[in-house]
Each structure stands twice: as C-alpha cells, then as structure tokens.
Amino acid sequence: MISEGRVWTFGDEINTDLIIPGRYLDNYDPSHLAKHAMEGASREFAAGVRPGDIIVAGRNFGCGSSREQAVTALKSAGVSAVVAKSFARIFYRNAINLGMPVLESQEAQSSFSDGDRAVIDLDLGCLSSMDGLKKTYLKEVPPNAKKILASGGLVPYLRQKTDGQRKTQ
Amino acid sequence: MTRTDLEFKYSSSVELPLTGRTVAEKILGRAANTPEAKAGDVLEVEPDLVMSHENTFLVNKTLEELEIGKPWDPEKVVVVLDHRSPANSVQTAAVHSKIRELVRRMGISKFYDVGEGICHQLLVEQKLARPGQLVLGSDSHTTTIGAVGAFGAGIGATDMAGVWATGKTWLKVPETLRVTMSGHLQRAVFPKDIALYLISKLGPSGADYMCVEFDGIFLFDISISGRMVLCNMAAEMGAKAAIAPVDSTFGAWSPECAPENGRACVSDPDAKFRDSIELVAEDIRPMVAGPHKVEAGKSVDEFEDIHIDQAFIGSCTNGRLEDLIAASWVLKGNKVAQGCRLLVAPASRAVLNDALDMGVIQTILAAGGVILPPGCGPCLGAHEGVLGPGEVCISSSNRNFKGRMGSEEAEIYLASPATVAASAIEGKIADPRRWLKIDL
C-alpha cells in the first residue's frame, strides 16, 4: 500500500475540535465535512489539500471527542495518511476502521516540512521524500489493525469475514 | 444493611484468593472468556452493554452497508438523544426522526428521547451500567461509568456498527495507573478541582491508553456523583477507561446493584500497576483551567479579575444534583452580574425534578440564571449558548479547546460548579470561598 502527496505539518495535541468543530457536525455529508477539515488549526488546509496529501504531526493527534467525522473530514478532503508522534486511541481506531493509515514516527515531524513531496510505503514501513533526501521509519501497525487496514476498513473486513464464513458453510 | 455491614462486605479484609490482577484485567478477561488475560493482551470481547447518542445515525448507516437489519442483541443497546436535543437544525431533526424510527423497528427498548438527559448520566442513574460490566459507548466520556465499577470505553461509530453487527470487538487490555490521595480536602474544593489538579500534573496524554484506577481512603468522602466527575475527566488525560472501587459508598447508593463478590470489581492488592501516584489533598485549591488546554489548571486566584460573558453549569462532568446544590449555596440571595449570563443544564430529568423539589432551581432562577433542558447543552458548541467572537465563558464542562463552544475567537475556562456560580455573580472569574463565607 502506497500513499503519495504533499506534506502538511502540524504541532502537538491537534484535538478533534480543531480537526472538525462541533458546529459543523449536524450535517453528515463527507464533502461538507471536508470543506471544514482542520479549520481550527489551519486556514489554508481545507482549500489547499489535494488527494494523496499526508499530515505529519506531533503528540496525541486526534485527542478529545470520539467523533468519527474527524477522520471522515480528513479522508474526504483527500488525506491519504496521518503520521504523528502518537495518536489518541479513539481517533486511531476510527482511522483504521475507515481505512485511513495512521502511523507513528518520533522523527517525521522534525525532519519534514510543509510542501515536501513524500511517499509512504506501508509494506516497507517508511516515509520518504520524493527527492530521496529525507527518510524516516514508521512504527509497525499492530497485527489486528493491519488486517482491517489491508481490507480497506472495518466494513470490507467484516464483509470478507462473513463471506468467508458463508463459503465454508 | 448497616454501613458497617457493607464496609465489611466490600472491604479488602474479606479473605479471597489473590490473583495479582487489576480490575481492568478481570473485567476484560471475563468479557473475552479469557480469565488469565493480562495487560497488553489483545482480546476479542463481548460487551455487556453498548450506548450511542445522535451518532446512532452513523452506526445505522454502516450497519446498512453491512446488510444487517438489527443489533446482535437489542436488549444490550442503549440509545440517547442528548447532544443536540431538542434539535438545533432541520438536519438534526431529520437525524432524530430516523433514530426514533430505527429504535422502534429494531426493538431497542432502552431509548431515551429529547429531555431525558445525558447518556453517561442515564447509564448510571437508571442503573443500566452495573459493577464489573464491560460497557462500550460511541462517546469519549464513556469512562464516566467507572464510578459504578464498570469498565467504560469510548469507540467510534463504525466500531459501534461492528459491535451491533457481531456482538464483539477487539480491545487491548490496558495497563493501570493507580491514583490515591492522602490528607483532607480543604473546604470548597470539589471533585472537579481534584480532576483539574490531577490533569495539570499528568498532562493531556498522561494516562494514554491506560485504565485510571481511583483507590484509597479518600474515596470514602466522595459520592458516586463525585466519582463520576473523576472518571469523566480521566478521558482528558487520554485514559481508555477509569474506575472506582465498588465499596460501601456504592453499596449505600444502590444496595440492589451491589455485587455478591465485590472483589471481582476491584484490583487485587498484589496487582501490577504501570504506575501509582498519590495526591496530597491539602495542596488542592479551587482550580481553573484554560483557555484551550485542559491541563492548564491553576489555583483560582491566578485567574481572578478575568471578565466573563457566560457561565455554564452542566454537562456529563458537572450537571448532577450535587453540582446544582453547590452552585445554589453560592447563588443564594445573590444576583448574576449585569452583562453576564448564567446557563444551567441539569444532567437529566431526574436531576431537574430533584433540584426543583429541593428549591435549588428556584434559587438559580431567583439569581437570574437560565435553566436549559436536560442534555449536553452548550458544551459541544452545537446550540443553547454558542459563544461569539471575543466572548469568554467559564464552564463546568470538560473541554476548553479552541472553537469548542462556538467561535474560535472565544475563550473557555473550566472550573467546578461553585467557582462557575461565583464567577457569574461577579462577572469575572471568582473564588467561590468568598461567597461560601469560608475564611482563606
């Protein structure tokens, strides 16, 4: 699995109210959510983000509410993966369940800059710049999360499981 | 049963074999039918109860994608309309209608419509969550129900749909951070102050992925309501769950729910904890945190004289009877300052009824406060007291993140209901001890 795009860097403690404020949550349409993605943290992000772009952030990314719309907003805005020093646990689960890779790296935030063109190779477990000058290894995704991610999220994962059960019956 | 009997029944002096396990290991091990489960194990668990609010709409959408008609066990499902309740917009009204239709169709009887109260409050108050249970909720403050000895963890909507579909999900057994406290609390220091103090020491990820276990003699003086505050705010340190022991206070609160074997719901004395910290009660003052960071808590005197436009008492953190009573002590015979508004949202219909019976609501109204319907109120910035640019709010809720309650240019300070009430009277952040006539 490969993600490719430009890097958007953010700091520590990017909470779900910054990713998608509560005042936008009465409309569940993903394209509506995308228009306000990261609104509390960056004025440029929602308008400037392109499909494939990668968020690189600090500690405790996604802390706060359990709102899954935080992941939906980023994903439908085009974000292909989030790399952070650490993730809040509910955001982490939500991202895996919606098939968006979330990867831990202690170094990425300090070595990558806004606008860097970068690529994530999930099989190799690394984030590298397209010019080959920067490279950082990513912590391995736990096996159970990896399975769900490889299926594309919890829904396809459960479908595959039930289809498999039907076949064996 | 007398208090002494109950103390005996739940005290650790009861002779039971020691297994070296934390309460998190016991509860998750039982829910996974893996009694030997240890911290770090990833288990497939079957929750005893699940809860969701307006995001039931998203849960159902995913369930439809999975082509599944109803939850694995509708009796184990709780649905509460509390976040935007009554509806704040046409979209929300349509979401509420859809949820009412689906709970009828699916036979979900534990459904709480507009005005019944906040999901976490109802789980405890209606005795839906019980000691030793594993409860999953699609809300981050599901940790609150640890106050009654249940392991409550928050998950997202798709995760919840997976549980509705299969009755199961995966959970990693967390390590435990044990929190105790020595000494005696000063007067007018409330559980919220303890929580803000603890978070100021540990930081917003100080309990990441852990179970925070409150333990020790200090809990003797802390009611179920106060324990809910502590467990609720553990979410702001990144905790997966928080839990308080099922002790004599619990037994007195709900003798009918007290388990036969209280030991099943507490850690063994020889359990292995990731860490233990002991707070010193005398160090804790009435606390204020903010803006933008829950961990930015300091003694109230460091914030005095900050002008406020709005004061909010309510939320799953501090909207219970005990909280409204504390506020009424401060408000009695006083008036909310000119140019300031005091909004009060009781956590449930029962809280509102009790507060009416006790004259607490009358005191709040006489002081110039506004009573909102039971529910989440303005905490999440959806309705009923949204903040405008440049406005400042002091709130008894749990998050002061930028933009949380409305404008990104507004500021939110967190405090106990007594401190919020005192601030409403003065129109600026104020020490409640002045209004409670406590000598400093």
XYZ file of C-alpha atoms in Angstrom:
609
model
C 0.000 0.000 0.000
C 1.471 3.330 -1.087
C 0.421 6.930 -0.334
C 1.862 9.825 -2.248
C 1.368 13.565 -1.870
C 2.488 16.767 -0.241
C 3.228 17.075 3.453
C 1.196 19.295 5.801
C 2.845 19.650 9.198
C 1.042 20.295 12.484
C 2.039 20.519 16.153
C 1.124 18.558 19.288
C -2.362 17.935 20.686
C -4.331 18.523 17.489
C -7.754 17.757 19.005
C -10.969 16.790 17.253
C -12.471 20.256 17.804
C -9.612 21.647 15.705
C -9.972 18.893 13.077
C -13.732 19.337 12.706
C -15.575 21.716 15.087
C -18.828 20.562 16.684
C -20.822 23.300 14.971
C -20.434 21.502 11.616
C -21.471 18.074 12.829
C -25.207 18.210 12.198
C -24.519 17.596 8.518
C -23.040 14.121 7.998
C -22.188 14.655 4.298
C -18.447 13.884 3.880
C -17.954 16.662 1.293
C -19.434 19.201 3.740
C -17.065 17.958 6.456
C -14.103 18.128 4.030
C -14.733 21.844 3.473
C -14.045 22.466 7.170
C -11.238 19.948 7.733
C -8.561 21.222 10.147
C -10.333 24.580 10.251
C -9.341 25.226 13.851
C -5.661 24.514 13.168
C -5.078 25.949 9.691
C -6.862 28.479 7.489
C -5.185 27.164 4.321
C -5.629 23.431 4.713
C -9.202 22.785 3.519
C -8.795 24.844 0.361
C -5.247 23.726 -0.386
C -5.257 19.996 0.376
C -5.031 17.655 -2.640
C -5.778 13.936 -2.971
C -2.884 11.895 -1.575
C -1.559 14.585 0.787
C -0.028 13.443 4.056
C -0.410 15.011 7.507
C 2.708 14.935 9.692
C 2.082 15.937 13.304
C 3.278 15.731 16.900
C 1.966 14.079 20.049
C -1.590 12.939 20.813
C -3.100 13.623 17.388
C -6.915 13.376 17.426
C -7.393 13.747 21.174
C -10.782 14.758 22.523
C -14.121 13.624 21.196
C -14.942 10.203 19.718
C -16.431 11.900 16.633
C -15.620 9.735 13.648
C -16.299 12.740 11.434
C -12.755 13.878 12.317
C -11.423 11.014 10.201
C -14.159 11.378 7.580
C -13.327 15.086 7.166
C -9.624 14.379 6.577
C -10.233 11.385 4.366
C -12.806 13.050 2.153
C -10.560 16.122 1.905
C -8.034 13.783 0.274
C -5.627 12.985 3.108
C -4.082 9.588 2.392
C -2.357 9.048 5.747
C -1.502 10.717 9.050
C 1.955 10.311 10.563
C 2.290 11.506 14.175
C 4.420 11.025 17.272
C 1.373 9.465 18.939
C -2.385 9.198 18.467
C -5.348 9.420 20.809
C -6.828 5.944 20.979
C -10.353 6.567 19.664
C -9.078 8.583 16.687
C -6.608 5.789 15.960
C -9.347 3.134 15.946
C -11.651 5.333 13.864
C -8.942 5.872 11.247
C -8.190 2.153 10.984
C -11.923 1.388 10.787
C -12.364 3.866 7.937
C -9.277 2.531 6.146
C -7.040 5.584 6.614
C -3.457 4.665 7.603
C -2.282 6.214 10.876
C 1.411 5.728 11.528
C 3.685 6.551 14.413
C 7.059 8.187 13.968
C 9.069 10.168 16.503
C 11.228 11.866 13.848
C 8.922 12.719 10.961
C 7.622 15.996 12.405
C 11.094 17.463 12.867
C 12.522 16.229 9.569
C 9.675 17.001 7.152
C 8.398 20.459 6.174
C 5.190 21.829 4.668
C 5.010 21.197 0.952
C 7.578 18.377 0.841
C 6.553 15.819 -1.739
C 6.609 12.497 0.030
C 5.638 8.892 -0.252
C 4.649 6.306 2.349
C 5.337 2.678 1.627
C 3.331 0.724 4.151
C 4.971 -2.577 3.302
C 8.446 -1.156 3.834
C 7.159 0.909 6.771
C 8.767 4.192 5.793
C 8.000 7.771 4.891
C 10.433 9.298 2.401
C 10.650 12.489 0.400
C 10.394 12.140 -3.378
C 13.822 13.721 -3.780
C 15.226 10.910 -1.653
C 16.846 13.280 0.853
C 14.581 12.521 3.811
C 13.556 9.152 5.114
C 12.019 8.035 8.377
C 10.888 4.616 9.535
C 7.388 4.150 10.862
C 6.397 2.029 13.825
C 4.784 -1.199 12.763
C 0.976 -1.238 12.809
C -0.375 -3.842 15.293
C -1.425 -7.085 13.523
C -5.177 -6.792 14.213
C -5.264 -3.191 12.965
C -3.142 -4.153 9.952
C -5.689 -6.762 8.880
C -8.541 -4.247 8.997
C -6.462 -1.640 7.176
C -5.440 -4.122 4.487
C -9.133 -4.828 3.808
C -9.772 -1.096 3.410
C -11.571 -0.629 6.734
C -13.890 -2.404 9.147
C -16.865 -2.689 6.774
C -14.976 -4.508 3.980
C -13.110 -6.504 6.648
C -16.363 -7.748 8.233
C -17.864 -8.402 4.790
C -14.876 -10.555 3.822
C -15.191 -12.411 7.112
C -18.904 -13.131 6.689
C -18.433 -14.048 3.006
C -15.692 -16.457 4.099
C -17.994 -17.972 6.707
C -20.769 -18.389 4.122
C -18.376 -20.202 1.770
C -17.259 -22.661 4.428
C -20.838 -23.412 5.454
C -27.939 -3.440 55.906
C -25.925 -1.019 58.035
C -22.963 0.922 56.731
C -20.663 -1.232 58.873
C -22.047 -4.420 57.330
C -21.444 -3.016 53.878
C -17.944 -1.938 54.766
C -17.236 -5.452 55.898
C -18.773 -6.931 52.806
C -16.652 -4.891 50.396
C -13.507 -4.281 52.399
C -10.279 -5.899 51.297
C -10.167 -7.737 54.630
C -12.585 -10.283 53.169
C -10.499 -13.419 52.640
C -10.378 -14.201 48.953
C -7.545 -15.736 46.945
C -5.195 -13.162 45.442
C -4.663 -13.465 41.722
C -2.403 -10.465 41.127
C -4.823 -8.910 38.680
C -6.074 -5.407 38.109
C -9.775 -4.749 37.803
C -9.252 -3.936 34.100
C -7.686 -7.376 33.585
C -10.547 -9.036 35.477
C -13.365 -7.308 33.621
C -11.887 -7.595 30.120
C -10.745 -11.161 30.798
C -14.275 -12.088 31.781
C -15.770 -10.324 28.752
C -13.408 -12.276 26.478
C -13.821 -15.548 28.325
C -10.063 -15.462 28.917
C -9.716 -15.320 32.695
C -5.919 -15.229 32.583
C -5.845 -12.050 30.440
C -3.020 -9.655 31.246
C -2.286 -6.028 30.345
C -1.058 -5.874 26.765
C -3.153 -8.795 25.526
C -5.405 -8.057 22.566
C -8.752 -9.737 23.189
C -11.954 -10.278 21.311
C -14.516 -9.072 23.839
C -18.286 -9.172 24.020
C -19.600 -6.059 25.793
C -22.397 -6.353 28.360
C -23.924 -3.087 27.205
C -23.384 -0.581 24.396
C -24.512 3.016 24.136
C -24.679 5.609 21.402
C -26.273 9.040 21.013
C -27.050 11.056 17.885
C -24.235 9.178 16.157
C -26.584 6.167 16.177
C -27.421 7.645 12.771
C -23.894 6.851 11.555
C -23.912 3.475 13.322
C -27.056 2.549 11.423
C -25.666 3.766 8.105
C -22.711 1.413 8.471
C -24.992 -1.405 9.629
C -26.977 -0.957 6.409
C -23.738 -1.174 4.398
C -23.133 -4.483 6.137
C -26.687 -5.533 5.150
C -27.592 -6.288 8.741
C -31.090 -5.472 9.953
C -30.641 -5.033 13.690
C -28.164 -5.271 16.572
C -26.973 -8.672 17.753
C -28.912 -8.170 20.987
C -31.275 -5.155 21.102
C -31.640 -5.621 24.883
C -27.981 -4.659 25.298
C -28.273 -1.452 23.308
C -28.892 1.991 24.807
C -29.684 4.977 22.579
C -29.904 8.530 23.938
C -30.680 11.795 22.140
C -28.685 14.317 24.151
C -26.082 16.136 22.058
C -28.393 18.381 20.010
C -31.539 17.952 21.933
C -34.080 19.379 21.266
C -32.995 19.564 17.632
C -30.903 22.614 16.694
C -31.495 22.380 12.935
C -33.567 20.745 10.238
C -30.754 18.236 9.655
C -30.668 17.237 13.315
C -34.464 16.961 13.421
C -34.252 14.529 10.495
C -31.494 12.577 12.274
C -33.627 12.363 15.432
C -36.643 11.162 13.384
C -34.552 8.499 11.693
C -33.224 7.284 15.063
C -36.751 7.125 16.562
C -37.852 5.059 13.563
C -34.931 2.647 13.783
C -35.114 2.003 17.543
C -38.808 1.098 17.080
C -38.081 -1.157 14.135
C -35.131 -2.868 15.826
C -36.876 -3.336 19.176
C -34.378 -1.216 21.136
C -36.343 -0.522 24.315
C -33.611 1.372 26.193
C -34.222 4.516 24.182
C -34.122 7.964 25.817
C -35.635 10.769 23.778
C -35.190 14.545 23.966
C -35.130 15.897 27.527
C -34.382 12.663 29.396
C -30.752 13.552 29.979
C -27.117 12.925 29.093
C -26.139 9.399 28.032
C -23.457 8.856 30.714
C -25.742 10.209 33.421
C -28.563 7.876 32.359
C -26.277 4.817 32.260
C -25.547 5.374 35.950
C -28.761 6.925 37.227
C -31.060 4.406 35.517
C -28.789 1.602 36.802
C -28.133 0.413 33.242
C -24.372 0.050 33.804
C -23.513 -2.332 36.635
C -20.346 -3.192 38.559
C -17.987 -5.492 36.697
C -19.576 -4.901 33.308
C -17.818 -4.020 30.083
C -19.665 -1.084 28.515
C -18.717 0.448 25.168
C -20.104 3.822 24.167
C -19.652 5.833 20.995
C -18.640 8.827 23.087
C -15.261 9.671 24.569
C -16.647 10.271 28.072
C -17.924 6.701 28.456
C -15.160 6.483 31.084
C -17.671 8.224 33.428
C -19.454 4.993 34.358
C -16.305 3.693 36.035
C -17.865 5.418 39.058
C -20.076 2.349 39.477
C -17.283 -0.165 38.930
C -17.943 -0.763 35.228
C -15.222 -0.627 32.585
C -16.468 2.014 30.154
C -14.516 2.772 26.997
C -15.286 5.099 24.115
C -15.253 3.944 20.495
C -16.299 5.483 17.179
C -19.468 4.970 15.159
C -18.076 2.406 12.694
C -16.596 0.463 15.602
C -20.040 0.531 17.221
C -21.643 -0.710 13.997
C -19.200 -3.624 14.089
C -20.346 -4.414 17.636
C -24.024 -4.115 16.654
C -23.324 -6.490 13.756
C -21.261 -9.126 15.538
C -21.670 -8.533 19.293
C -17.896 -8.356 19.511
C -14.875 -6.153 19.014
C -11.161 -6.190 19.811
C -9.693 -4.394 22.803
C -6.207 -4.274 24.195
C -6.125 -4.857 27.950
C -4.770 -1.586 29.322
C -2.128 -1.069 31.931
C -3.392 0.602 35.088
C -2.458 3.926 36.615
C -3.493 3.952 40.257
C -4.424 7.303 41.764
C -4.796 7.772 45.517
C -4.879 10.808 47.752
C -3.730 11.437 51.302
C -4.905 14.052 53.785
C -8.054 16.113 53.934
C -9.519 18.350 51.268
C -9.895 21.995 52.086
C -13.404 23.399 52.192
C -14.969 24.327 48.832
C -12.600 22.003 46.995
C -14.723 19.702 44.848
C -14.067 16.573 42.746
C -13.718 18.807 39.657
C -10.872 20.617 41.384
C -9.185 17.279 42.110
C -9.585 16.282 38.454
C -8.203 19.575 37.084
C -5.317 19.379 39.549
C -4.533 15.789 38.534
C -4.599 16.667 34.816
C -2.363 19.691 35.437
C 0.175 17.276 36.929
C -0.133 14.433 34.392
C -0.852 16.300 31.156
C -3.296 15.567 28.351
C -1.715 12.238 27.465
C -0.567 11.307 30.968
C -2.869 8.290 31.044
C -2.831 7.457 27.318
C -4.346 4.040 26.601
C -4.424 3.281 30.362
C -7.104 2.483 32.886
C -7.053 5.072 35.676
C -7.993 3.405 38.905
C -9.027 5.687 41.752
C -8.428 3.994 45.048
C -7.849 4.614 48.711
C -9.477 6.020 51.761
C -10.106 9.446 50.176
C -12.944 7.958 48.132
C -14.835 7.416 51.348
C -15.784 11.084 51.227
C -16.555 11.153 47.519
C -20.072 10.297 46.378
C -20.968 8.351 43.240
C -21.647 11.738 41.643
C -18.133 12.935 42.567
C -16.591 9.698 41.322
C -18.343 10.286 38.009
C -16.516 13.633 37.773
C -13.137 11.965 38.383
C -13.784 9.118 35.918
C -15.236 11.517 33.333
C -12.206 13.811 33.359
C -9.812 10.842 33.041
C -10.714 10.968 29.342
C -8.870 14.311 29.212
C -5.651 12.513 30.167
C -6.108 10.030 27.322
C -7.432 7.208 29.517
C -9.170 4.288 27.869
C -11.246 3.764 30.999
C -11.346 4.901 34.607
C -12.719 3.038 37.555
C -13.573 3.489 41.219
C -13.992 0.635 43.682
C -17.342 -0.926 44.444
C -17.275 -0.123 48.150
C -19.606 0.800 50.969
C -20.431 4.142 49.334
C -21.606 2.238 46.288
C -23.486 -0.247 48.471
C -25.290 2.557 50.266
C -26.120 4.270 46.956
C -27.513 1.145 45.353
C -27.803 -1.912 47.603
C -29.723 -3.740 44.859
C -26.829 -3.415 42.386
C -24.079 -4.343 44.814
C -22.363 -7.489 43.562
C -22.138 -10.599 45.700
C -18.390 -10.578 45.337
C -17.071 -7.019 45.476
C -13.558 -8.332 44.842
C -14.495 -9.062 41.244
C -14.737 -5.314 40.731
C -11.519 -4.120 42.403
C -7.845 -4.810 41.794
C -6.097 -7.377 43.943
C -3.666 -5.939 46.493
C -0.871 -7.769 44.649
C -1.913 -6.498 41.196
C 0.751 -4.986 38.954
C 0.233 -1.324 38.141
C 2.051 0.652 35.482
C 2.370 3.449 37.996
C 0.871 4.742 41.240
C 0.562 8.359 42.198
C -0.576 9.855 45.461
C -2.057 13.330 45.567
C -1.874 15.416 48.717
C -5.347 16.787 49.425
C -4.102 19.904 51.207
C -2.273 21.017 48.027
C -5.503 21.337 46.060
C -7.282 24.692 45.794
C -10.380 25.565 43.777
C -8.974 25.193 40.257
C -9.470 26.911 36.920
C -8.109 25.652 33.589
C -7.829 27.468 30.380
C -8.167 28.632 27.770
C -7.618 25.982 25.083
C -5.873 23.400 27.316
C -7.490 21.226 29.974
C -4.050 20.693 31.526
C -3.599 24.441 32.030
C -5.131 24.245 35.510
C -4.021 26.544 38.317
C -5.424 27.838 41.568
C -8.413 30.156 41.004
C -6.589 33.183 42.436
C -4.262 33.176 39.403
C -7.234 33.909 37.147
C -9.236 36.337 39.244
C -10.457 39.510 37.551
C -10.745 37.909 34.106
C -14.015 39.257 32.726
C -16.610 36.654 31.628
C -19.658 36.904 29.360
C -21.160 33.484 30.003
C -21.134 30.959 32.844
C -22.290 27.388 32.168
C -23.147 24.741 34.743
C -23.971 21.329 33.342
C -22.576 18.539 31.104
C -21.714 14.904 31.814
C -18.953 16.226 34.063
C -20.867 18.515 36.410
C -24.618 18.650 35.800
C -25.791 16.498 38.691
C -27.820 17.340 41.786
C -24.693 17.694 43.940
C -23.346 20.225 41.411
C -26.533 22.274 41.252
C -26.716 22.291 45.065
C -23.121 23.558 45.315
C -23.979 26.300 42.826
C -27.115 27.222 44.790
C -25.109 27.638 48.013
C -23.081 30.270 46.212
C -26.023 31.886 44.402
C -28.478 32.050 47.294
C -29.500 35.652 47.880
C -27.192 36.936 45.113
C -27.671 38.082 41.529
C -25.832 37.246 38.332
C -23.733 40.273 37.316
C -25.050 42.734 34.732
C -23.855 41.779 31.272
C -23.170 38.185 32.274
C -25.453 35.203 31.617
C -25.639 32.020 33.702
C -26.861 28.919 31.859
C -27.696 25.751 33.793
C -28.476 22.412 32.120
C -29.369 19.615 34.573
C -27.824 16.301 33.542
C -31.176 14.511 33.485
C -34.912 14.807 34.057
C -34.455 13.186 37.487
C -31.789 15.730 38.430
C -34.114 18.551 37.339
C -37.024 17.081 39.341
C -34.930 16.625 42.479
C -33.445 20.096 42.148
C -36.967 21.506 41.849
C -38.128 19.603 44.935
C -35.183 20.957 46.911
C -35.692 24.556 45.823
C -32.353 24.582 44.017
C -33.846 25.529 40.651
C -35.799 28.330 42.315
C -32.552 29.690 43.801
C -30.853 29.625 40.403
C -33.816 31.363 38.754
C -34.038 33.967 41.526
C -30.355 34.748 40.953
C -31.089 35.386 37.285
C -29.903 32.061 35.857
C -31.398 30.423 32.753
C -32.484 26.776 33.005
C -31.822 24.743 29.838
C -33.413 21.356 29.096
C -31.595 18.263 30.396
C -28.905 17.285 27.870
C -25.384 18.250 26.787
C -26.331 21.938 26.473
C -23.723 24.308 25.049
C -20.730 22.077 25.947
C -20.078 20.994 22.362
C -20.918 24.265 20.656
C -23.947 22.991 18.783
C -26.688 25.098 20.366
C -28.140 26.657 23.534
C -25.391 29.148 24.328
C -22.899 29.210 21.453
C -20.082 31.721 22.055
C -19.431 34.665 19.762
C -16.053 36.114 18.713
C -14.165 37.584 21.656
C -16.537 36.168 24.263
C -15.299 34.469 27.420
C -17.052 31.583 29.129
C -16.400 29.803 32.406
C -17.819 26.306 32.241
C -18.245 23.265 34.467
C -17.810 21.010 31.407
C -14.723 19.053 30.379
C -13.108 20.680 27.334
C -11.873 24.197 26.719
C -10.471 23.546 23.239
C -10.346 26.425 20.802
C -13.686 26.664 18.982
C -15.299 24.016 21.177
C -18.301 26.103 22.250
C -18.613 28.276 19.150
C -16.297 30.955 17.785
C -12.604 30.152 17.503
C -12.026 33.598 18.903
C -13.887 32.775 22.122
C -12.151 31.622 25.298
C -13.298 28.850 27.640
C -12.197 28.389 31.244
C -13.052 25.189 33.125
C -13.940 25.075 36.820
C -16.233 23.478 39.407
C -19.918 24.491 39.560
C -19.258 26.536 42.726
C -16.490 28.511 41.007
C -18.664 28.988 37.904
C -21.531 30.281 40.090
C -19.254 32.686 41.999
C -17.870 33.953 38.686
C -21.400 34.535 37.374
C -22.169 36.748 40.384
C -19.010 38.799 39.987
C -18.978 38.878 36.184
C -15.348 37.785 36.376
C -13.523 34.654 37.459
C -14.009 34.447 41.212
C -13.049 32.335 44.203
C -16.172 30.511 45.455
C -14.888 30.607 49.021
C -15.692 34.315 49.189
C -19.359 33.578 48.527
C -19.446 30.498 50.721
C -18.141 32.678 53.561
C -15.074 30.500 54.035
C -12.057 32.237 55.567
C -8.973 31.897 53.398
